mmCIF file of C-alpha atoms in Angstrom:
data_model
loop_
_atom_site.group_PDB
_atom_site.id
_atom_site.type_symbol
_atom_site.label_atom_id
_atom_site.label_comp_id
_atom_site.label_asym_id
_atom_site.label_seq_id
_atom_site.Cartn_x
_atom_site.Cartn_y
_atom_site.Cartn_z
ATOM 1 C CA UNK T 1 9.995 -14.316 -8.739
ATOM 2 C CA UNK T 2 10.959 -15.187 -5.104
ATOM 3 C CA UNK T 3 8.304 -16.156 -3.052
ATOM 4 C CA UNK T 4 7.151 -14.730 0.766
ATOM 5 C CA UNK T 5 4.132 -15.596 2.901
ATOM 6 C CA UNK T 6 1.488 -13.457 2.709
ATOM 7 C CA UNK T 7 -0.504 -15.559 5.837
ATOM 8 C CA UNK T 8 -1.205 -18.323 4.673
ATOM 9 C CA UNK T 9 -0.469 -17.528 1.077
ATOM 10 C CA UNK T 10 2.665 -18.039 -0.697
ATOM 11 C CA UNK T 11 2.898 -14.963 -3.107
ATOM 12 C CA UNK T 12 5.731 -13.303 -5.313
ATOM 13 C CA UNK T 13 7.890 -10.881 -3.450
ATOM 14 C CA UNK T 14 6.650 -7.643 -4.981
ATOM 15 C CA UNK T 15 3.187 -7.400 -5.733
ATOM 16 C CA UNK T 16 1.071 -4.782 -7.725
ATOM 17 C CA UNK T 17 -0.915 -2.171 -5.812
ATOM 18 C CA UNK T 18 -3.896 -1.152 -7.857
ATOM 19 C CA UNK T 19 -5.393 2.170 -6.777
ATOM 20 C CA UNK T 20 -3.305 4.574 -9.172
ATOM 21 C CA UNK T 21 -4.765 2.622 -11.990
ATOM 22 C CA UNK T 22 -8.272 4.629 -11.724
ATOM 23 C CA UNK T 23 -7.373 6.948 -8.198
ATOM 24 C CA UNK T 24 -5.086 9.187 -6.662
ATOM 25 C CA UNK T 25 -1.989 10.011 -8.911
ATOM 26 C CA UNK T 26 -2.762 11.998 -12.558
ATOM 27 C CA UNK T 27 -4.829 10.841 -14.750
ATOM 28 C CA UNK T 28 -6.423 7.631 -14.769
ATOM 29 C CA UNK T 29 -5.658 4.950 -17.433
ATOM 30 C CA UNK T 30 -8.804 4.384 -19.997
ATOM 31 C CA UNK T 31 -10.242 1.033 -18.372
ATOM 32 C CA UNK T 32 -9.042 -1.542 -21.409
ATOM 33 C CA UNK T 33 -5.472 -0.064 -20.826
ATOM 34 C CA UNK T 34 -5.697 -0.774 -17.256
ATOM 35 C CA UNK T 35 -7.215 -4.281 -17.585
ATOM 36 C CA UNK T 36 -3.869 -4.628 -20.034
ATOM 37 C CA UNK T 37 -1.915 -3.978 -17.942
ATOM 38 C CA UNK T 38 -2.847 -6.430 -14.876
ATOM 39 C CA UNK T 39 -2.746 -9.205 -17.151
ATOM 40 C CA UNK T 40 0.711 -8.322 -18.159
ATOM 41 C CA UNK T 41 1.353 -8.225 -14.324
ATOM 42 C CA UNK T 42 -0.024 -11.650 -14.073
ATOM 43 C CA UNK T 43 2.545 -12.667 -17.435
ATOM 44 C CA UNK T 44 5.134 -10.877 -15.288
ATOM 45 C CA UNK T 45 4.758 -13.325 -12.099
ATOM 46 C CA UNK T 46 3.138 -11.281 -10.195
ATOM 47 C CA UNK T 47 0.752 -13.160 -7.840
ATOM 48 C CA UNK T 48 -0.372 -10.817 -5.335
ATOM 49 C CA UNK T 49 -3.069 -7.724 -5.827
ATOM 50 C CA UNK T 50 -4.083 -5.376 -3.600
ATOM 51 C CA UNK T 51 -6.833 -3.043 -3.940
ATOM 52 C CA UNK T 52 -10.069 -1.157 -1.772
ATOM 53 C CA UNK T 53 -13.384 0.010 -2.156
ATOM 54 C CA UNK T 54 -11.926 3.332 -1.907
ATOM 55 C CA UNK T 55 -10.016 3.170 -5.098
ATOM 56 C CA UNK T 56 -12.260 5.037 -7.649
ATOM 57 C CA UNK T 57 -14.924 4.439 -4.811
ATOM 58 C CA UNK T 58 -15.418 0.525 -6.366
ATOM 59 C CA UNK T 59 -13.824 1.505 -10.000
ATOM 60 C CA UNK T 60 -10.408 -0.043 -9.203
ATOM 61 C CA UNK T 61 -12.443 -3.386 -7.914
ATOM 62 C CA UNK T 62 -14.420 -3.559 -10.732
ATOM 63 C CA UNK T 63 -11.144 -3.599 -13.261
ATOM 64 C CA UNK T 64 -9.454 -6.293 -10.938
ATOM 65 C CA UNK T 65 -12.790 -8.422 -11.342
ATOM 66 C CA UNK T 66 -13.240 -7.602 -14.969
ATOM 67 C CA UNK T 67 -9.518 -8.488 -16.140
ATOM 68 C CA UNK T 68 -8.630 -11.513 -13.681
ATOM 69 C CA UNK T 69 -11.415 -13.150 -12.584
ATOM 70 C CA UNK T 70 -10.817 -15.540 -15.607
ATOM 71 C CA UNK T 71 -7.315 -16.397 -13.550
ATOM 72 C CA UNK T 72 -8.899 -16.163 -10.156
ATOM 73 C CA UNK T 73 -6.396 -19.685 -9.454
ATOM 74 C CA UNK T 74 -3.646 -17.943 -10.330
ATOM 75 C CA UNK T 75 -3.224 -15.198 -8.086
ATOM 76 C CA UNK T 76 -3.686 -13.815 -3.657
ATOM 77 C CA UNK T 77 -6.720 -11.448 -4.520
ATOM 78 C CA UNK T 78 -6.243 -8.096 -1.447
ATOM 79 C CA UNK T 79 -8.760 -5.582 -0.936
ATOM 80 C CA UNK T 80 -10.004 -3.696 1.891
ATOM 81 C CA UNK T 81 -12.920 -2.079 3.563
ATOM 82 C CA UNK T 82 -13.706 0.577 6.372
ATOM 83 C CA UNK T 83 -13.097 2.999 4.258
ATOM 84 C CA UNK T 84 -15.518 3.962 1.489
ATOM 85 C CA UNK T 85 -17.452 7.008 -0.315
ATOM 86 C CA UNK T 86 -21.327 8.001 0.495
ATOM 87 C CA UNK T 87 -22.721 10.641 -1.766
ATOM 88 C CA UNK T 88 -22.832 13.884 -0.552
ATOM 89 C CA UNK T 89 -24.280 17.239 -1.459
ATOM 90 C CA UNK T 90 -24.374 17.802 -5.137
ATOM 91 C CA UNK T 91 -24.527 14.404 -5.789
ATOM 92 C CA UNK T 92 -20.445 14.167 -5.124
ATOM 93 C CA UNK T 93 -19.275 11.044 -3.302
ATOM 94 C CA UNK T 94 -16.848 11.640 -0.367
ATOM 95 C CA UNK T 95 -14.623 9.653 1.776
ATOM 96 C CA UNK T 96 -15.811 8.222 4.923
ATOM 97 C CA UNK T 97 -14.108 6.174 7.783
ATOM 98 C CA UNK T 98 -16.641 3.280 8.725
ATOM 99 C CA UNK T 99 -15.629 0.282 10.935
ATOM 100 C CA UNK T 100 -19.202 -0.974 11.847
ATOM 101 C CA UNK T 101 -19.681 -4.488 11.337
ATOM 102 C CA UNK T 102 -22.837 -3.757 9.205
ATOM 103 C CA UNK T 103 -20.679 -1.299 7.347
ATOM 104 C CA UNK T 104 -18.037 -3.824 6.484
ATOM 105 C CA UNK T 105 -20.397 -6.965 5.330
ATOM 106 C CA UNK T 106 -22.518 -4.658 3.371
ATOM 107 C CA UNK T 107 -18.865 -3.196 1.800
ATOM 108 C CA UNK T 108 -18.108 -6.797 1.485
ATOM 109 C CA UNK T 109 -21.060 -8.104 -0.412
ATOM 110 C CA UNK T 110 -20.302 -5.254 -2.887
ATOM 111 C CA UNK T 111 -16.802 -6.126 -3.400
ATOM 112 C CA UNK T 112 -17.648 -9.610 -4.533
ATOM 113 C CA UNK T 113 -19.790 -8.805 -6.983
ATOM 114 C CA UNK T 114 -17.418 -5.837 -8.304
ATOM 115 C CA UNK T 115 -14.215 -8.125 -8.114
ATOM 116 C CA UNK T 116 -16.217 -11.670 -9.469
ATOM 117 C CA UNK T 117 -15.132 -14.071 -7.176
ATOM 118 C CA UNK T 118 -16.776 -16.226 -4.450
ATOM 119 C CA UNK T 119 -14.157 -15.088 -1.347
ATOM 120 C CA UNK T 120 -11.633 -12.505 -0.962
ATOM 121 C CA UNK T 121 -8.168 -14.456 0.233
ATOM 122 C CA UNK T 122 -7.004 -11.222 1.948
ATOM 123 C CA UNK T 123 -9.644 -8.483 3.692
ATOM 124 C CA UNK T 124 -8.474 -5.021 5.251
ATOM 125 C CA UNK T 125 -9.914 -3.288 7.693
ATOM 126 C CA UNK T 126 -8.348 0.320 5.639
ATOM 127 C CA UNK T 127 -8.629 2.258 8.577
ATOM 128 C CA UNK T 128 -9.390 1.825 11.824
ATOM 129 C CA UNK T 129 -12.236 3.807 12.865
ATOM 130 C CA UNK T 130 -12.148 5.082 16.129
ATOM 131 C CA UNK T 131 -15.306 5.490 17.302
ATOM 132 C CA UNK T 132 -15.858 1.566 16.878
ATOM 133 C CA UNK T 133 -13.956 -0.521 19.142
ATOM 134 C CA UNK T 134 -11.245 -2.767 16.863
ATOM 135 C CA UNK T 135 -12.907 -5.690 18.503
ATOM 136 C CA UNK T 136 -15.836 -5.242 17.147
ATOM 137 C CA UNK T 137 -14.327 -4.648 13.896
ATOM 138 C CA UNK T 138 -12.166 -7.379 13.581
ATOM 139 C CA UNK T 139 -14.960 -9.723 14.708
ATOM 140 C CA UNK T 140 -17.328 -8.208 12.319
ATOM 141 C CA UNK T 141 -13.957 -9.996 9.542
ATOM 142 C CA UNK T 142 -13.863 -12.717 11.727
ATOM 143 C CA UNK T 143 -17.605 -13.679 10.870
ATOM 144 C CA UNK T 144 -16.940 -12.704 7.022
ATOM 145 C CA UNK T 145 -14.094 -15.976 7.514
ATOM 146 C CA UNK T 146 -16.705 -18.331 9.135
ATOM 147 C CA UNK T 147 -19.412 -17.934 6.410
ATOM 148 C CA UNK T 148 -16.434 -18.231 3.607
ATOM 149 C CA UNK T 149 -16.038 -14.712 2.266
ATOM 150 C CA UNK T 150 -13.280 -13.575 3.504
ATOM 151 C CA UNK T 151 -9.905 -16.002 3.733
ATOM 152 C CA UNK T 152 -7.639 -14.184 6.185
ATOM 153 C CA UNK T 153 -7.873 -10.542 7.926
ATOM 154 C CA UNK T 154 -5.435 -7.330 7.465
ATOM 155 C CA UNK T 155 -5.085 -4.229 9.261
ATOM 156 C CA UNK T 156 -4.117 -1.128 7.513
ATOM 157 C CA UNK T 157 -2.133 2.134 9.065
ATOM 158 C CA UNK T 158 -2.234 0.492 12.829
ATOM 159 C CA UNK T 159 -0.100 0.687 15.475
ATOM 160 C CA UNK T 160 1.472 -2.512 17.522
ATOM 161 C CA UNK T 161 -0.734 -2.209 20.344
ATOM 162 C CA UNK T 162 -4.143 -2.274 18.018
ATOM 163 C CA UNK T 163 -2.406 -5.061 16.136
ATOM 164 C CA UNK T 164 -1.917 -6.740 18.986
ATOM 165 C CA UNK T 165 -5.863 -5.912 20.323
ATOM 166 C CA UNK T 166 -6.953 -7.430 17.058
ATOM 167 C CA UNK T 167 -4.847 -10.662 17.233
ATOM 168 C CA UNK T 168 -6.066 -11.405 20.711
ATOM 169 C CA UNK T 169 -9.636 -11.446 18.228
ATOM 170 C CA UNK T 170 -8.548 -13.254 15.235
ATOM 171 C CA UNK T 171 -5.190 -14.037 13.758
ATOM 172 C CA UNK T 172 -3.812 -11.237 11.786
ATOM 173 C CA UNK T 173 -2.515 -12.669 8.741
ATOM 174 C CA UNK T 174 -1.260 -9.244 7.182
ATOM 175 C CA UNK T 175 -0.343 -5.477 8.285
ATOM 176 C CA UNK T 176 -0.371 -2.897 5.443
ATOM 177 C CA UNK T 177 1.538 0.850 6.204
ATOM 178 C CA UNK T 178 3.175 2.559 4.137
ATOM 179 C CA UNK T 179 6.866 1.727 4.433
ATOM 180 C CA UNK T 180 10.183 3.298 2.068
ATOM 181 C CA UNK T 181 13.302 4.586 2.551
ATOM 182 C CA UNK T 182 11.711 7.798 3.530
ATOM 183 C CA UNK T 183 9.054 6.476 5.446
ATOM 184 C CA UNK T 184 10.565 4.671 8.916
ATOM 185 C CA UNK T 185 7.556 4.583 11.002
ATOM 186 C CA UNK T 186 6.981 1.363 11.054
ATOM 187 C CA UNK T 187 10.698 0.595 12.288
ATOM 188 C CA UNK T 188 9.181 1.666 15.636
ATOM 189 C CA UNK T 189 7.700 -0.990 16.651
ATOM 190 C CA UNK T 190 5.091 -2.553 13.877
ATOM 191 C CA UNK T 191 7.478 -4.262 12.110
ATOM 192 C CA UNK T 192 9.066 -5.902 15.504
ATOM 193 C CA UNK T 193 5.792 -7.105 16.261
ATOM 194 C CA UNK T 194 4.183 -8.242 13.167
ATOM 195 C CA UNK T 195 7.630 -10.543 12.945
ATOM 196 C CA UNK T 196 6.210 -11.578 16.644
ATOM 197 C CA UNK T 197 3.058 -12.656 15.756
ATOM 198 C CA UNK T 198 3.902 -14.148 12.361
ATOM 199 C CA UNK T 199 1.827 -11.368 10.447
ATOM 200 C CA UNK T 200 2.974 -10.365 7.171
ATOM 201 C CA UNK T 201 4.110 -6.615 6.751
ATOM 202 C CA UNK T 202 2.717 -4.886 3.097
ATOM 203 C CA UNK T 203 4.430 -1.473 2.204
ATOM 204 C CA UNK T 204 2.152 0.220 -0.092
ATOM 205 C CA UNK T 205 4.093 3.753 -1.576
ATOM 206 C CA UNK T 206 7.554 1.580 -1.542
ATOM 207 C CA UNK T 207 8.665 4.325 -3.962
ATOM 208 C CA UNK T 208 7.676 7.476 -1.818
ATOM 209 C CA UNK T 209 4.548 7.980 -3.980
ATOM 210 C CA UNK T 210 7.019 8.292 -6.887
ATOM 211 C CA UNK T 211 9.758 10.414 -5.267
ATOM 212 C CA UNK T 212 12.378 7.650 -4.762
ATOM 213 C CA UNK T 213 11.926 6.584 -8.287
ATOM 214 C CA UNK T 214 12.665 10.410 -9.864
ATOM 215 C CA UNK T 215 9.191 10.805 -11.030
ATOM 216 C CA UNK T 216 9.270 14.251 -9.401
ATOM 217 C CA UNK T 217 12.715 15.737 -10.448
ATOM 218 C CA UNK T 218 12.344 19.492 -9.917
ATOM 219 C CA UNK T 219 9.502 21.379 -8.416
ATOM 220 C CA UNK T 220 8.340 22.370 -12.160
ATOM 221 C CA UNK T 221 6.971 18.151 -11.919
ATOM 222 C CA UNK T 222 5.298 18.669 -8.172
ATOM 223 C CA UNK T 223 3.626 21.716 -9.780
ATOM 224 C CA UNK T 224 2.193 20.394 -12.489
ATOM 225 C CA UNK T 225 0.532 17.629 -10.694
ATOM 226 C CA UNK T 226 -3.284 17.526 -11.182
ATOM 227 C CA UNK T 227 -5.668 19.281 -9.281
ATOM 228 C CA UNK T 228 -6.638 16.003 -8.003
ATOM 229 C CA UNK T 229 -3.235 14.417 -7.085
ATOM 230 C CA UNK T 230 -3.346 13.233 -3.433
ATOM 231 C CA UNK T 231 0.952 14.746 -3.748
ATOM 232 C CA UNK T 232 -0.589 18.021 -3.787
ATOM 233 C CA UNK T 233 -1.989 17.973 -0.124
ATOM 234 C CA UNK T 234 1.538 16.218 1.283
ATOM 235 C CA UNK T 235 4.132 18.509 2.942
ATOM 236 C CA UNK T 236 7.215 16.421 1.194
ATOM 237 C CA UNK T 237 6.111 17.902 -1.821
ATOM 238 C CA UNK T 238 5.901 21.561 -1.309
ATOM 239 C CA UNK T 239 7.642 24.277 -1.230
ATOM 240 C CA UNK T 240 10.951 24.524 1.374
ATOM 241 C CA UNK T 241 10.525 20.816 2.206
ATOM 242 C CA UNK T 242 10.297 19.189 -1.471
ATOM 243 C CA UNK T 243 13.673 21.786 -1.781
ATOM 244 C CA UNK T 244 14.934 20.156 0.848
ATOM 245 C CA UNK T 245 14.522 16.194 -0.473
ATOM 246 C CA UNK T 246 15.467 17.371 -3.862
ATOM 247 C CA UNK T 247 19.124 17.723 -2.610
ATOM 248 C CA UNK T 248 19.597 14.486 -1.799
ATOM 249 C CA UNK T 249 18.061 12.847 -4.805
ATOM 250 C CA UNK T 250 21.156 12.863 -7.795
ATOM 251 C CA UNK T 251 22.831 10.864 -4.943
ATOM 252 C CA UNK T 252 20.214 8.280 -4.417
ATOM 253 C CA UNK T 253 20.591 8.063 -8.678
ATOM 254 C CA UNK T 254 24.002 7.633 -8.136
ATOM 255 C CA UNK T 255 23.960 4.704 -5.661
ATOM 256 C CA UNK T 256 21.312 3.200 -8.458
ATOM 257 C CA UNK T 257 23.256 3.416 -10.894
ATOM 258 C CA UNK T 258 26.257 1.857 -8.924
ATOM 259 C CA UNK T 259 24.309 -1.613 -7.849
ATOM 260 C CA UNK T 260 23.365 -1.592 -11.633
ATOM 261 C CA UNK T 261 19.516 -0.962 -11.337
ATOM 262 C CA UNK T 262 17.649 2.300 -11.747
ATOM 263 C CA UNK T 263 16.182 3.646 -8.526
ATOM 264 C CA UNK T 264 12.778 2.616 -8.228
ATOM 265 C CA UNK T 265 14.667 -1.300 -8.465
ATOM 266 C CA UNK T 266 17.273 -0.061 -5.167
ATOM 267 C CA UNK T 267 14.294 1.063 -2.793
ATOM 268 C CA UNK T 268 12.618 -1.778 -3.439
ATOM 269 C CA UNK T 269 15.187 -4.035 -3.083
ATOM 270 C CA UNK T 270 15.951 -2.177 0.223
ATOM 271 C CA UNK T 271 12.981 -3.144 1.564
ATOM 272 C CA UNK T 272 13.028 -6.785 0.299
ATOM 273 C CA UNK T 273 16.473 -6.643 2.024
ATOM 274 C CA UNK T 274 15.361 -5.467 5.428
ATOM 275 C CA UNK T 275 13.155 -8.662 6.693
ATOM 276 C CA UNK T 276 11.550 -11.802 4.847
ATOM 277 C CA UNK T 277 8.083 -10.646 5.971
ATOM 278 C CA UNK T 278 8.188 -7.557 4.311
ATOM 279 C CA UNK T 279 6.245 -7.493 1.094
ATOM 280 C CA UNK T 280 6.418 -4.782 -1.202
ATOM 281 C CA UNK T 281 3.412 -3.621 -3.359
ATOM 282 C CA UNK T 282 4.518 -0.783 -5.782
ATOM 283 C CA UNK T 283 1.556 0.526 -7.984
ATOM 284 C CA UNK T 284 2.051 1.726 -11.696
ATOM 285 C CA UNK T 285 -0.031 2.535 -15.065
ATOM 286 C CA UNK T 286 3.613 2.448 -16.903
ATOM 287 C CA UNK T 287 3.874 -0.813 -18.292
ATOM 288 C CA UNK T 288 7.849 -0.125 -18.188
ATOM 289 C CA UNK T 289 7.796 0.240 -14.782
ATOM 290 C CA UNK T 290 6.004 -2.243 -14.374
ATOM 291 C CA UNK T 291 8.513 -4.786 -15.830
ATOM 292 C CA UNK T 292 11.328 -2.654 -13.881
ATOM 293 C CA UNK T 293 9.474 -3.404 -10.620
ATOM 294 C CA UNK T 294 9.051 -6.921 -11.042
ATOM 295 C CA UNK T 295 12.774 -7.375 -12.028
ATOM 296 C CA UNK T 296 13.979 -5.773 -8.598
ATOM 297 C CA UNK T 297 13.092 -8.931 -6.674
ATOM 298 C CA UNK T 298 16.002 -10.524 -8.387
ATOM 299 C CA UNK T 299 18.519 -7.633 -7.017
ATOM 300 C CA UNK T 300 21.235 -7.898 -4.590
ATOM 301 C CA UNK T 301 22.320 -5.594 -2.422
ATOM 302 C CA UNK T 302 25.733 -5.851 -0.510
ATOM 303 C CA UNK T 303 25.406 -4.856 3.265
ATOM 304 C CA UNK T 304 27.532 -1.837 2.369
ATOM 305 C CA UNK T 305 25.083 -0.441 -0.375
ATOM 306 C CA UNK T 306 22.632 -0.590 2.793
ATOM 307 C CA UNK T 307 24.345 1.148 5.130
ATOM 308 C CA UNK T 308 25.129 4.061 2.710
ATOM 309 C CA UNK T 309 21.413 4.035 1.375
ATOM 310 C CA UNK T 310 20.158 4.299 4.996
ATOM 311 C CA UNK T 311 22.921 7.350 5.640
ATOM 312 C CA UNK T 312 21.636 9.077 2.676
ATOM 313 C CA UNK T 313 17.820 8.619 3.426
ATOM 314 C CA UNK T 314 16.338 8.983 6.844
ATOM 315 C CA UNK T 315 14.405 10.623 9.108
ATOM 316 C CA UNK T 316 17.296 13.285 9.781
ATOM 317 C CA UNK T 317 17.129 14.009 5.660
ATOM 318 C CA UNK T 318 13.803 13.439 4.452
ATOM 319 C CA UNK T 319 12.232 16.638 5.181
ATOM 320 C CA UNK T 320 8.582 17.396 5.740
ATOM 321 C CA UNK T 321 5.673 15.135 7.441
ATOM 322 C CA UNK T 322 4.326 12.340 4.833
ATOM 323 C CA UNK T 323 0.459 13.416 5.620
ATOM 324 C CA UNK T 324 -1.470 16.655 5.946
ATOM 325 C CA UNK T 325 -3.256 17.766 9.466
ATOM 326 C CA UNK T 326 -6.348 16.797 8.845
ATOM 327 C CA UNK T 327 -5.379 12.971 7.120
ATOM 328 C CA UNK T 328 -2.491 12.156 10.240
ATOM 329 C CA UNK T 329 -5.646 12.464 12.467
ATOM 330 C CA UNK T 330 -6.950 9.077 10.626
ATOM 331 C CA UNK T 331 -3.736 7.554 10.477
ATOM 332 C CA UNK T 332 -2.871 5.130 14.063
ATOM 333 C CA UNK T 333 0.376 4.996 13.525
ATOM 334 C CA UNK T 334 3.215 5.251 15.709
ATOM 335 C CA UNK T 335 5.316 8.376 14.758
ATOM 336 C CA UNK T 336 8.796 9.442 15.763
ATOM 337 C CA UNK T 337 8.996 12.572 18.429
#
């Protein structure tokens, strides 16, 4: 596989994103099929994981560490913190935004010990909680580099200007936002100045959760989602607005099927296409897909296919916002008026 920086890292261009392997989309694969599957990743060339506390609050760690710790040499290692689960009435744990600097070591500490390794090469702040300044977060990661824990520092869902606050701290090896064909945001201004600042850009959701690579065909496949299916609480997925994006999706098959890939393989290829810092981290339990995703780092597209991709899929044609009320609150951001 081609290579981009991640940092200071050299890393295959696509990487695997682990949280649907125990969190967030259907049902979770039994833990030996997961652990299966990463090391086929690693067979595949893929040399750059992401994951979080969040995922599985510490179950998505704890299969990274379990399955590749053995190959800890061969591979970036990703997770992030600032974003956990506390247990809450009932015993139930729920999510919580935390960006204190005793937050993140003591969310640090745990993610060694869950993932088996000495230091973390790349460490997220997930979200940047607002009621802590980012100074004080970032510094917080800055001290987890001095003592050796932590290799580099990421930012997740920020805008340019809090990149650019958190820079001024500590380099800024990596920005992670979710980033697809139907998801421009970052176009704004992120991208512009993470290419600035010689920061890395990571899409997570290259695939639109699934929707650019026809896992929802119809609305019967959006409504049969599981109750606990993050797609459920997403407006691109309901009702008028997953009507809407349906219409345009037989032609986004068509234009795959043209360059000679399936879909899934042309958005990410779009993205690889769009800038050398971009970075690409699709997440799967389909070991199929997984192979397919791999592969699309070796396809070309002409700057015709492009243009005609972009015409089909923008912010004019994608209907519906990509987060609910209440999550866009969390989310920094820059969005389109």
């Amino acid at each position: 596989m081609n290579m981009r920086a991640l940092g200071p890292f050299q890393v295959g261009a696509i990487g695997l994103g682990c949280m649907n392997l125990c969190h967030a989309y259907g049902e979770p694969l039994a833990a030996p099929d997961a652990e299966r599957l990463l090391l086929a990743a690693l067979d595949m060339g893929v040399t750059h994981f992401d994951t979080a506390a969040l995922y599985g609050f510490g179950a998505s760690e704890t299969l990274v560490g379990r399955a590749l710790a053995p190959h800890r040499s061969r591979f970036t290692l990703a997770s992030k913190c600032g974003m956990d689960g506390v247990v809450g009435e009932g015993g139930v744990k729920r999510r919580v935004i935390d960006g204190r600097p005793e937050a993140i070591r003591r969310t640090c500490e745990e993610a060694l010990r869950r993932l088996r390794t000495d230091v973390i090469d790349l460490y997220y702040l997930h979200r940047w909680d607002r009621s802590v300044p980012i100074e004080d977060s970032v510094g917080a990661l800055a001290q987890l580099v001095a003592e050796g824990k932590i290799r580099a520092i990421g930012l997740s869902e920020v805008s340019a200007e809090t990149l650019r606050r958190a820079h001024a701290v500590h380099p800024v090896a990596a920005v992670q936002s979710e980033y697809s064909l139907w998801t421009r945001n970052p176009e704004i201004a992120v991208l512009d100045a993470c290419r600035e600042l010689g920061t890395a850009f990571v899409a997570f959701s290259p695939l639109g959760r699934g929707f650019l690579a026809g896992a929802v065909p119809d609305a019967a496949a959006a409504e049969a989602f599981v109750a606990k299916d993050l797609r459920r609480s997403m407006p691109r997925f309901q009702g008028e607005h997953l009507a809407a994006n349906l219409q345009w999706l037989p032609a986004l098959s068509a234009l795959a099927q043209e360059a000679g890939c399936t879909p899934a393989q042309l958005a990410l290829a779009w993205l690889l296409h769009k800038a050398p810092h971009i970075l690409p981290i699709p997440g799967t339990g389909n070991f199929a897909h997984l192979e397919q995703n791999t592969a699309a780092a070796s396809v070309r597209l002409t700057d015709d296919m492009m243009a005609r991709l972009e015409a089909l899929v923008n912010r004019a044609t994608v209907s519906g916002a990509r987060y609910n009320a209440a999550t866009q609150v969390e989310i920094d951001t820059e969005e389109f008026n």
